[in-house]
Amino acid sequence: MNSLEGLGLKDYPCGAAAAGALLKYLYETQKNSLEHLSAIHPYTTGMFMVIDSSTRRNLELVETMREKQKRGSLLWVLDKTKTAMGARTLRSYVEQPLIECSEIERRYDAIEELNSRVIDREEIREYLHPIHDLERLIGRVTYQTANPRDLIALRNSIKMIAPLKKLLEDFQCPLLQETRENMDSLEDVYELIDASIEEEAPVSVREGGILKNGFREDIDKLREARTNGKTWLADVEKKERDETGIKNLKIKHNKVFGYYLEVTNSYKNLVPERYVRRQTLANAERYITPELKELEDMILGAQDKLVVLEYDYFCEIRSQIAGQVVRIQKTAKALAVLDVLASLAAVAETNHYCRPSLNTSGVIDIQEGRHPVVEKMISHDMFITNDTYLDNEKSRISIITGPNMAGKSTYMRQTALIVMMAQMGSFVPAKSANIGIADRVFTRVGASDDLASGQSTFMVEMNEVANILRSATDKSLLILDEIGRGTSTFDGLSIAWAVVEHISNPKLLGAKTLFATHYHELTELEGKLDNVSNYCIAVKEKGDDIVFLRKIVKGGADKSYGIQVAKLAGVPDSVIERAKEIVEELSANDITEIAKNLTVRKSATQHKKKKAQPDTLDLEQISLFDTVKDDDIIEELRSVDISSMTPLEAMNKLNELQNKVKNRW
């Protein structure tokens, strides 16, 4: 081949180089022709939703964050596949949601038709259940490592294809019809294996017992020689006695001479000329004949010859099957797709999922949405449903406030998961859902130290925020939880405020965002930015206790209920009571009133003109000292000329200022 156009790599020079290097590595390490690698398919980000590693981890798409187990992940809920091929394909669907509406709708149509014909769907799943992993089986065949039982598994799997194709004949949706057409019945492969390989063949290819009786005549003769050798010897012995008249002629065997005819000296005169003397004893002679020699070779070498011959024929059969690798791989992929569609259909019916509608206008409208994983963990259908509405106009950003443990993170994650499920072609856990296609989903939920690279919790958080703000587009969905909580209150609030401003500005980003926060001051943005809306988690207070209602309602929360949550967690009563006293003292210095007076940055142009302003917010010279009223101490500190003081004088001055501060507090 002089061109890469036939492989679809003309426009991917770097990809062609990488693929070539990988193939070279495989050739050198596997020492094989790699015939099962039949095609190269370029992966382009324009075909799939981009999901970074942080989002995969935070949304627990294929494994949980803590235990790294499948149970508790989205894949765990959706995976009801019957084959290993289907399980791998479903995982790729989860990790690579589509962005092409027409292809997503094709999957919806298939799921809908499968659920309209439940009996046929379950029959399909029954036929899929016995099918082994054809992709790995054909890989072993082409690598020449497949054993007889692998071929029996291949045969048993092929046996299920014909009834599956028959079942799919009456289905009308294009994807199921295409899947049926991609299935090859592989009758020739089935017949070859069925006619040759023994049903209870051993695992080893070096022990014999692989091939069926009647498959090869020479194999049958060797097996007969191995089992009927004594009978044959007795027949030869009787025939020689009758022909020669030597009544005491016997066929014997030893390790030195093998099989021989023994004649006593009294009958030596009756020995025919065709007998060849092998050994002379005191009272007898030992002879060999061409017929006995041939029989000896057949009997003594039957087992070894049989093992070698069976192995040679088995390798020949395996090579014939390897020549059909493309057909088998194509069929395996079709079976995997059918398995995934049947699994998604069964899950949708069992869990009461709805078919989403898709749009390209950016609207996300979910009615009575549910978290697909959490609802499976909660018994007795106690999960509280919630609505979500985001668009590119007045409802671009939802600021969500409320106490910890109330369900903010669950609500935000469920929205992201519903969008991703819709774009992977699955029905979704909601009463209805109208999903605007998102090119990317980003999450910033929780953080931890990365000590190996010397990064603190807050640094990790800021790295993730930086990546989101630089990589997201106006078609992305952002899930941001507690931005700025890893630093001081003023710094954290400033960062969170500035992030919301940046996202809300269509000229800078303009992405649809769910923003959970304990900075109640951010609720002031609802009136200052025309695309920000406030929501909170409903809570019912009973004295000092609280009940989480798990319901998202319009408006902002004015309390975080942190002390009540601490009480629920079992923090000692003495700590709880002291915390109540301290919060009452600090509430007098609440910065909410200050936040009401903050000005919103209108545009990047205005920001550049105000060079004296900070990069994020016009804080109007807010200072921590504004809340404690220590203006005279500040003025005195400013008037001190440190350069003209001796070290002792500086220490005395510092001690004096410290005493003044202590006396006031």
XYZ file of C-alpha atoms in Angstrom:
665
model
C 0.000 0.000 0.000
C 1.475 3.328 -1.092
C -1.096 5.529 0.622
C -2.812 5.711 4.015
C -6.092 6.920 2.501
C -7.468 3.395 2.499
C -7.010 3.254 6.260
C -8.615 6.630 6.839
C -5.353 8.101 8.138
C -4.611 10.622 5.404
C -5.449 13.576 7.670
C -3.791 12.109 10.788
C -0.008 12.078 10.263
C 0.712 11.982 13.992
C -1.859 9.243 14.478
C -0.314 7.226 11.650
C 3.119 7.552 13.247
C 1.772 6.490 16.653
C -0.107 3.534 15.155
C 2.998 2.473 13.248
C 5.142 2.584 16.373
C 2.577 0.537 18.288
C 2.328 -2.081 15.547
C 6.124 -2.308 15.373
C 6.237 -2.899 19.122
C 3.584 -5.621 18.868
C 5.380 -7.341 15.984
C 8.625 -7.445 17.962
C 7.126 -8.591 21.245
C 4.363 -10.957 20.103
C 6.275 -12.598 17.231
C 3.020 -12.934 15.347
C 1.484 -11.677 12.124
C -1.249 -9.810 14.122
C -3.873 -10.844 11.591
C -6.656 -10.089 14.063
C -5.787 -6.356 13.852
C -7.824 -5.828 10.716
C -8.559 -2.069 10.781
C -7.553 1.270 12.300
C -10.273 3.698 13.358
C -9.251 7.318 14.133
C -10.687 8.688 17.376
C -11.788 12.296 16.992
C -13.081 14.465 19.810
C -15.669 15.902 17.463
C -17.545 12.606 17.597
C -17.850 12.271 21.384
C -18.421 14.341 24.507
C -15.097 15.226 26.131
C -14.876 13.972 29.723
C -11.689 14.602 31.691
C -10.332 12.289 34.372
C -11.592 14.466 37.216
C -15.155 14.342 35.892
C -14.996 10.572 35.370
C -13.857 10.191 38.954
C -16.283 12.661 40.528
C -19.332 11.303 38.709
C -18.267 7.705 39.406
C -18.997 6.618 35.863
C -17.348 3.191 35.945
C -16.065 2.854 39.518
C -16.587 4.442 42.913
C -14.129 7.013 44.217
C -13.314 5.305 47.504
C -13.457 1.545 46.990
C -12.693 1.634 43.233
C -15.481 -0.900 42.774
C -18.021 -1.217 40.002
C -20.930 -1.462 42.468
C -22.189 2.045 43.141
C -21.169 3.430 39.745
C -23.303 4.401 36.757
C -21.957 1.399 34.849
C -23.174 -0.871 37.646
C -26.735 0.393 37.184
C -26.745 0.106 33.392
C -24.769 -3.099 32.929
C -27.208 -5.973 32.534
C -25.351 -7.334 29.527
C -25.096 -11.065 28.897
C -21.696 -11.199 27.166
C -18.198 -9.946 27.899
C -18.194 -8.186 24.522
C -21.381 -6.336 25.440
C -19.959 -5.306 28.822
C -16.897 -3.747 27.181
C -19.015 -1.987 24.564
C -21.358 -0.582 27.219
C -18.370 0.746 29.151
C -17.195 2.551 26.007
C -20.710 4.017 25.605
C -20.585 5.333 29.187
C -17.116 6.818 28.774
C -17.789 8.260 25.303
C -21.250 9.871 25.048
C -22.160 11.007 21.550
C -22.807 14.544 20.333
C -24.447 13.651 17.010
C -28.226 13.787 17.484
C -29.059 11.405 14.638
C -26.866 8.629 16.022
C -28.278 9.106 19.533
C -31.832 8.926 18.179
C -30.985 5.641 16.422
C -30.151 4.134 19.800
C -33.354 5.553 21.312
C -35.408 3.974 18.512
C -33.796 0.581 19.091
C -34.425 0.702 22.858
C -38.018 1.807 22.326
C -38.766 -1.005 19.868
C -37.112 -3.597 22.096
C -39.286 -2.450 24.994
C -42.403 -2.576 22.829
C -41.657 -6.268 22.216
C -40.654 -7.480 25.656
C -40.999 -11.198 24.931
C -38.737 -10.964 21.887
C -36.276 -8.819 23.838
C -35.994 -11.373 26.636
C -35.643 -14.177 24.095
C -32.774 -12.246 22.505
C -31.122 -11.932 25.893
C -31.542 -15.688 26.466
C -29.780 -16.438 23.177
C -27.001 -13.978 24.047
C -26.320 -15.558 27.433
C -24.403 -18.666 26.194
C -22.239 -16.667 23.786
C -18.596 -16.527 24.826
C -16.168 -13.679 24.231
C -15.740 -14.009 20.459
C -13.291 -11.104 20.265
C -10.859 -12.718 22.659
C -11.410 -16.191 21.236
C -10.496 -15.080 17.722
C -7.523 -13.231 19.209
C -6.281 -16.514 20.696
C -6.928 -18.285 17.406
C -4.844 -15.820 15.390
C -2.102 -15.862 18.048
C -2.139 -19.679 17.749
C -2.720 -20.066 21.474
C -6.324 -21.274 21.281
C -6.881 -24.760 22.729
C -9.579 -27.285 21.741
C -12.008 -26.029 24.357
C -11.689 -22.510 22.941
C -12.842 -23.850 19.582
C -15.755 -25.670 21.234
C -16.714 -22.375 22.922
C -16.496 -20.662 19.537
C -18.708 -23.320 17.979
C -21.312 -23.088 20.763
C -21.363 -19.300 20.391
C -21.817 -19.449 16.618
C -24.751 -21.789 17.160
C -26.706 -18.896 18.743
C -26.293 -16.511 15.798
C -28.859 -18.052 13.435
C -31.794 -17.863 15.905
C -30.785 -14.300 16.812
C -30.873 -13.261 13.161
C -34.252 -14.943 12.816
C -35.629 -13.003 15.797
C -34.386 -9.688 14.434
C -36.067 -10.158 11.044
C -39.315 -8.527 12.185
C -37.714 -5.513 13.903
C -38.044 -2.290 11.941
C -35.641 0.244 13.452
C -32.542 0.902 11.307
C -29.969 0.197 14.029
C -31.353 -3.265 14.792
C -31.607 -4.080 11.096
C -28.031 -2.909 10.580
C -26.937 -5.040 13.513
C -28.650 -8.068 11.991
C -26.969 -7.488 8.620
C -23.555 -7.289 10.299
C -24.054 -10.724 11.829
C -22.520 -13.537 9.789
C -24.015 -16.946 10.551
C -20.536 -18.493 10.088
C -21.987 -21.889 9.094
C -18.707 -23.006 7.527
C -16.751 -22.306 10.720
C -19.411 -24.066 12.791
C -19.400 -27.142 10.543
C -15.606 -27.353 10.531
C -15.373 -27.304 14.329
C -18.408 -29.545 14.810
C -17.027 -32.199 12.427
C -13.498 -32.183 13.800
C -13.181 -31.285 17.487
C -14.191 -33.777 20.163
C -16.952 -32.531 22.464
C -15.009 -33.330 25.644
C -11.611 -32.399 24.240
C -8.795 -31.769 26.738
C -7.382 -28.308 27.418
C -3.878 -29.325 26.313
C -3.101 -29.727 22.613
C -0.263 -32.178 23.373
C -2.260 -34.986 24.972
C -4.314 -36.260 22.045
C -8.032 -36.932 22.219
C -8.725 -33.725 20.287
C -10.291 -34.953 17.045
C -13.490 -36.898 16.497
C -13.552 -40.456 15.140
C -14.155 -40.468 11.412
C -12.571 -37.051 10.798
C -9.289 -38.529 9.465
C -8.674 -42.167 8.439
C -5.050 -42.217 9.606
C -6.106 -40.941 13.023
C -8.689 -43.699 13.271
C -6.119 -46.392 12.412
C -3.717 -45.194 15.048
C -6.462 -45.132 17.666
C -7.501 -48.620 16.686
C -3.901 -49.779 16.937
C -3.617 -48.306 20.392
C -6.752 -49.983 21.667
C -6.891 -53.245 19.634
C -3.187 -54.160 19.534
C -3.523 -57.330 21.661
C -6.373 -58.592 19.522
C -4.334 -58.054 16.381
C -1.353 -59.941 17.870
C -3.565 -62.854 18.852
C -4.978 -62.999 15.329
C -1.449 -63.041 13.804
C -0.350 -65.735 16.238
C -3.307 -67.980 15.335
C -2.784 -67.404 11.601
C 0.939 -68.342 11.821
C 0.172 -71.522 13.759
C -2.366 -72.598 11.177
C -0.085 -71.828 8.211
C 3.098 -73.404 9.625
C 1.683 -76.211 11.735
C 3.849 -75.129 14.685
C 1.440 -75.777 17.550
C 3.470 -74.066 20.316
C 4.356 -70.905 18.303
C 3.960 -67.812 20.438
C 4.301 -64.041 19.911
C 6.282 -62.476 22.743
C 7.795 -59.073 23.516
C 10.805 -57.588 25.280
C 12.390 -54.159 25.380
C 15.430 -55.185 23.307
C 13.857 -57.015 20.365
C 10.287 -55.786 20.549
C 7.667 -58.299 19.244
C 8.909 -61.654 17.906
C 7.782 -65.199 17.079
C 9.243 -67.870 19.385
C 9.600 -71.470 18.096
C 11.022 -74.361 20.199
C 13.788 -76.515 18.741
C 11.422 -79.462 18.305
C 9.519 -77.535 15.616
C 12.551 -75.812 14.055
C 12.203 -77.850 10.881
C 8.740 -76.381 10.213
C 9.912 -72.732 10.218
C 9.192 -71.153 6.760
C 11.806 -69.224 4.809
C 10.002 -65.914 5.256
C 10.860 -65.956 8.970
C 13.944 -63.881 9.836
C 15.976 -65.145 12.800
C 16.464 -62.535 15.544
C 17.905 -64.557 18.451
C 18.984 -68.129 19.276
C 18.316 -69.609 22.696
C 19.297 -72.954 24.233
C 15.941 -74.576 23.489
C 14.230 -72.141 21.080
C 14.612 -69.680 18.214
C 13.123 -66.202 17.874
C 11.968 -64.838 14.519
C 10.427 -61.696 12.992
C 8.263 -61.272 9.890
C 7.528 -58.099 7.839
C 3.893 -58.258 8.910
C 4.789 -58.513 12.594
C 7.325 -55.694 12.250
C 4.672 -53.422 10.710
C 2.247 -54.339 13.429
C 4.903 -53.669 16.056
C 5.608 -50.225 14.670
C 1.916 -49.456 14.609
C 1.264 -50.641 18.149
C 4.358 -49.270 19.881
C 4.362 -45.918 18.069
C 0.608 -45.416 17.922
C 0.307 -43.117 20.962
C 3.217 -40.845 20.055
C 2.224 -40.708 16.417
C -1.388 -40.074 17.382
C -0.510 -37.070 19.577
C 1.720 -35.537 16.904
C -0.760 -36.134 14.104
C -3.711 -34.775 16.078
C -1.735 -31.659 16.958
C -0.828 -31.073 13.309
C -4.435 -31.445 12.180
C -5.623 -29.185 15.035
C -3.176 -26.429 13.995
C -4.466 -26.766 10.444
C -8.063 -26.340 11.633
C -7.066 -23.385 13.802
C -5.353 -21.720 10.845
C -8.463 -22.170 8.695
C -10.548 -20.431 11.356
C -7.955 -17.651 11.697
C -8.495 -16.913 8.016
C -12.056 -15.853 8.866
C -10.970 -13.278 11.470
C -12.655 -10.299 9.769
C -16.026 -12.061 9.549
C -15.877 -13.203 13.156
C -14.821 -9.773 14.458
C -17.622 -8.032 12.557
C -20.131 -10.497 13.959
C -18.736 -10.063 17.479
C -19.186 -6.287 17.296
C -22.756 -6.674 16.057
C -23.548 -9.079 18.913
C -21.988 -6.646 21.410
C -24.148 -3.757 20.158
C -27.276 -5.925 20.332
C -26.356 -6.966 23.872
C -25.905 -3.330 24.954
C -29.194 -2.200 23.416
C -31.075 -5.083 25.037
C -29.435 -4.295 28.382
C -30.298 -0.585 28.208
C -33.864 -1.480 27.215
C -34.254 -3.871 30.147
C -32.811 -1.311 32.599
C -35.081 1.434 31.218
C -38.162 -0.723 31.719
C -37.174 -1.967 35.173
C -36.230 1.472 36.528
C -39.008 3.431 34.791
C -36.749 5.596 32.654
C -38.142 7.911 29.983
C -37.010 8.599 26.433
C -35.350 12.041 26.312
C -35.857 14.555 23.558
C -32.803 16.315 22.163
C -32.235 19.921 21.129
C -29.363 22.053 19.889
C -30.604 25.290 21.474
C -28.876 24.577 24.779
C -31.986 23.996 26.917
C -31.767 21.387 29.677
C -35.261 20.784 31.033
C -35.579 17.782 33.366
C -38.850 17.081 35.140
C -38.775 14.914 38.270
C -35.186 13.803 37.708
C -33.594 11.111 39.844
C -30.023 10.074 40.556
C -29.667 6.691 38.778
C -27.308 5.224 41.382
C -28.592 6.742 44.625
C -32.170 5.702 43.913
C -30.983 2.091 43.615
C -29.278 2.350 46.997
C -32.382 3.731 48.733
C -35.068 1.196 49.560
C -38.832 1.558 49.260
C -38.676 4.182 46.475
C -37.878 6.947 48.964
C -35.758 9.024 46.553
C -37.008 12.627 46.234
C -37.256 13.801 42.627
C -36.219 17.295 41.510
C -36.567 19.461 38.427
C -33.737 21.172 36.566
C -33.912 23.972 34.043
C -30.929 25.609 32.357
C -30.653 27.534 29.119
C -28.412 30.018 27.348
C -30.514 33.047 28.271
C -31.968 33.902 31.687
C -31.208 30.591 33.391
C -27.605 29.963 32.486
C -26.326 29.662 36.085
C -28.099 28.195 39.116
C -26.576 29.085 42.482
C -27.593 26.395 44.965
C -27.369 26.982 48.703
C -28.330 24.888 51.677
C -26.792 22.825 54.481
C -24.377 19.965 54.110
C -25.969 16.520 53.756
C -29.113 18.121 52.340
C -28.534 16.791 48.822
C -26.863 19.569 46.800
C -24.121 17.333 45.416
C -26.570 14.535 44.642
C -28.808 16.953 42.751
C -25.971 18.389 40.691
C -24.446 15.016 39.915
C -27.805 13.605 38.872
C -28.205 16.426 36.354
C -24.794 15.696 34.851
C -25.474 11.953 34.768
C -28.856 12.418 33.102
C -27.256 14.561 30.391
C -24.511 11.980 29.855
C -26.958 9.069 29.828
C -29.092 10.879 27.271
C -26.097 11.472 25.005
C -24.841 7.903 25.269
C -28.182 6.801 23.861
C -29.837 5.572 27.065
C -33.225 6.432 28.461
C -32.976 8.552 31.622
C -34.364 8.513 35.194
C -36.944 11.288 34.938
C -40.603 11.895 34.160
C -39.519 13.859 31.086
C -36.262 15.292 29.808
C -35.377 17.725 27.047
C -31.599 17.691 26.739
C -29.475 20.239 24.924
C -26.396 18.570 23.461
C -23.306 19.345 25.567
C -19.850 19.110 24.064
C -18.205 18.682 27.473
C -19.127 18.070 31.090
C -16.846 19.361 33.841
C -17.133 18.757 37.570
C -15.304 20.297 40.507
C -16.528 18.336 43.499
C -14.292 17.979 46.541
C -10.506 17.957 46.507
C -7.597 16.351 48.286
C -3.901 16.933 48.783
C -1.518 15.846 46.056
C 1.515 15.569 48.296
C 3.601 13.735 45.721
C 3.652 16.820 43.501
C 3.705 19.246 46.426
C 0.185 20.602 45.935
C -2.156 21.522 48.764
C -5.898 20.897 48.746
C -6.577 24.454 47.665
C -3.950 24.275 44.918
C -5.559 21.119 43.544
C -8.917 22.881 43.634
C -7.599 25.927 41.805
C -5.890 23.742 39.177
C -9.216 22.091 38.452
C -11.003 25.444 38.295
C -8.343 26.820 35.955
C -8.701 23.816 33.667
C -12.481 24.194 33.565
C -12.468 27.927 32.852
C -9.882 27.541 30.092
C -11.291 24.391 28.473
C -15.077 24.807 28.693
C -17.185 26.340 25.933
C -20.617 27.910 25.814
C -21.992 24.445 24.996
C -20.490 22.817 28.086
C -22.180 21.841 31.339
C -20.308 22.773 34.531
C -20.877 21.236 37.959
C -19.069 23.351 40.560
C -19.292 22.536 44.251
C -17.877 24.777 46.981
C -15.420 26.865 44.984
C -13.064 28.823 47.257
C -13.636 26.931 50.485
C -9.969 26.021 50.887
C -8.799 29.505 51.819
C -9.875 32.494 53.937
C -13.439 33.733 53.777
C -12.675 36.936 51.886
C -10.351 35.234 49.391
C -12.728 32.340 48.860
C -15.771 34.558 48.392
C -13.860 36.781 46.009
C -12.747 33.842 43.888
C -16.215 32.276 43.846
C -17.824 35.607 42.941
C -15.326 36.225 40.146
C -15.763 32.690 38.778
C -19.536 33.144 38.544
C -19.052 36.492 36.791
C -16.626 34.932 34.321
C -18.931 32.025 33.498
C -22.013 34.225 33.165
C -20.380 36.490 30.604
C -21.109 35.069 27.105
C -18.049 36.873 25.735
C -15.802 35.056 28.214
C -17.478 31.666 28.648
C -21.274 31.502 28.945
C -21.526 27.831 29.961
C -24.562 26.343 31.687
C -23.612 25.885 35.333
C -24.851 24.434 38.595
C -22.916 26.209 41.344
C -23.314 24.953 44.917
C -21.927 27.129 47.679
C -22.068 27.978 51.374
C -21.250 31.603 50.552
C -24.772 32.939 50.920
C -23.429 36.282 49.757
C -23.382 34.892 46.203
C -27.162 34.894 46.189
C -26.875 38.661 45.728
C -25.792 37.963 42.147
C -29.322 37.018 41.120
C -30.316 40.626 40.797
C -26.979 41.847 39.455
C -26.426 39.276 36.677
C -29.404 38.691 34.431
C -28.638 34.989 33.817
C -28.145 33.868 37.454
C -30.917 32.200 39.466
C -30.989 31.179 43.116
C -32.102 27.775 44.377
C -31.831 26.124 47.756
C -32.499 22.833 49.487
C -35.674 22.924 51.561
C -35.081 22.300 55.269
C -37.579 21.957 58.109
C -36.478 23.154 61.531
C -37.647 21.514 64.750
C -36.136 23.528 67.554
C -32.404 22.980 67.389
C -32.841 20.022 65.044
C -33.345 20.010 61.275
C -34.999 17.670 58.778
C -33.661 17.543 55.213
C -36.519 17.592 52.728
C -34.161 16.928 49.744
C -36.241 19.250 47.571
C -34.805 22.014 45.373
C -36.879 25.196 45.614
C -36.537 28.663 44.187
C -34.692 31.211 46.313
C -31.547 31.321 48.416
C -30.809 29.935 51.866
C -29.790 32.331 54.625
C -28.360 29.689 56.967
C -25.963 26.792 56.545
C -27.090 24.771 59.586
C -23.489 23.660 60.044
C -23.830 23.331 63.818
C -26.972 21.206 63.449
C -25.189 18.945 60.987
C -22.271 18.661 63.415
C -24.753 17.611 66.077
C -26.177 14.943 63.783
C -22.645 13.673 63.218
C -22.192 13.122 66.972
C -19.917 16.037 67.897
C -19.854 16.387 71.736
C -22.543 18.659 73.239
C -19.951 20.908 74.879
C -18.471 21.676 71.472
C -21.924 22.283 69.988
C -22.898 24.726 72.741
C -19.632 26.630 72.490
C -20.019 26.819 68.718
C -23.457 28.400 69.151
C -21.967 31.065 71.414
C -19.180 31.844 68.982
C -21.449 32.027 65.938
C -23.656 34.558 67.728
C -20.623 36.751 68.400
C -19.356 36.470 64.834
C -22.745 37.061 63.237
C -22.413 40.728 64.179
C -19.528 40.919 61.730
C -21.400 39.127 58.924
C -20.132 40.127 55.499
C -23.507 39.658 53.826
C -24.250 43.370 54.054
C -20.866 44.128 52.538
C -21.557 41.718 49.676
C -24.795 43.555 48.872
C -22.743 46.619 48.054
C -20.280 44.828 45.792
C -20.297 45.959 42.208
C -20.383 43.454 39.379
C -17.713 43.698 36.714
C -19.608 44.603 33.587
C -17.098 43.816 30.892
C -13.456 43.154 30.195
C -13.091 46.634 28.654
C -14.291 48.399 31.774
C -12.048 46.200 33.844
C -8.946 47.240 31.943
C -9.729 50.918 32.492
C -9.798 50.367 36.259
C -6.179 49.404 36.710
C -6.288 50.051 40.433
C -9.024 47.453 40.922
C -8.323 43.795 41.748
C -8.515 41.180 38.989
C -11.803 39.772 40.229
C -14.082 42.135 42.162
C -14.339 45.771 43.147
C -14.295 45.148 46.889
C -14.414 48.899 47.633
C -11.330 48.610 49.828
C -12.945 46.011 52.089
C -10.594 45.122 54.907
C -10.829 42.816 57.835
C -10.079 45.845 60.063
C -13.314 47.480 58.849
C -15.231 45.006 60.943
C -13.236 45.431 64.183
C -12.865 49.226 64.088
C -9.145 49.447 65.012
C -8.486 52.554 62.908
C -6.219 54.294 65.478
C -3.947 51.230 65.780
C -3.707 51.040 62.011
C -2.825 54.747 61.768
C -0.204 54.402 64.470
C 1.299 51.402 62.650
C 1.398 53.370 59.419
C 3.191 56.307 61.062
C 6.025 54.159 62.448
C 9.340 54.680 60.620
C 10.961 51.284 61.042
C 14.123 52.289 59.183
C 15.028 54.875 61.860
C 14.436 52.513 64.812
C 16.868 50.199 66.535
C 15.907 46.511 66.832
C 15.110 46.976 70.507
C 12.899 50.012 69.800
C 11.063 48.074 67.071
C 10.412 45.173 69.445
C 9.098 47.507 72.124
C 6.791 49.221 69.623
C 5.469 45.899 68.419
C 4.829 44.798 71.997
C 2.948 48.042 72.660
C 0.674 47.545 69.640
C 0.031 43.931 70.588
C -1.077 44.926 74.074
C -3.526 47.478 72.641
C -5.067 44.810 70.398
C -5.318 42.325 73.290
C -7.031 44.871 75.537
C -9.681 45.589 72.907
C -10.445 41.890 72.275
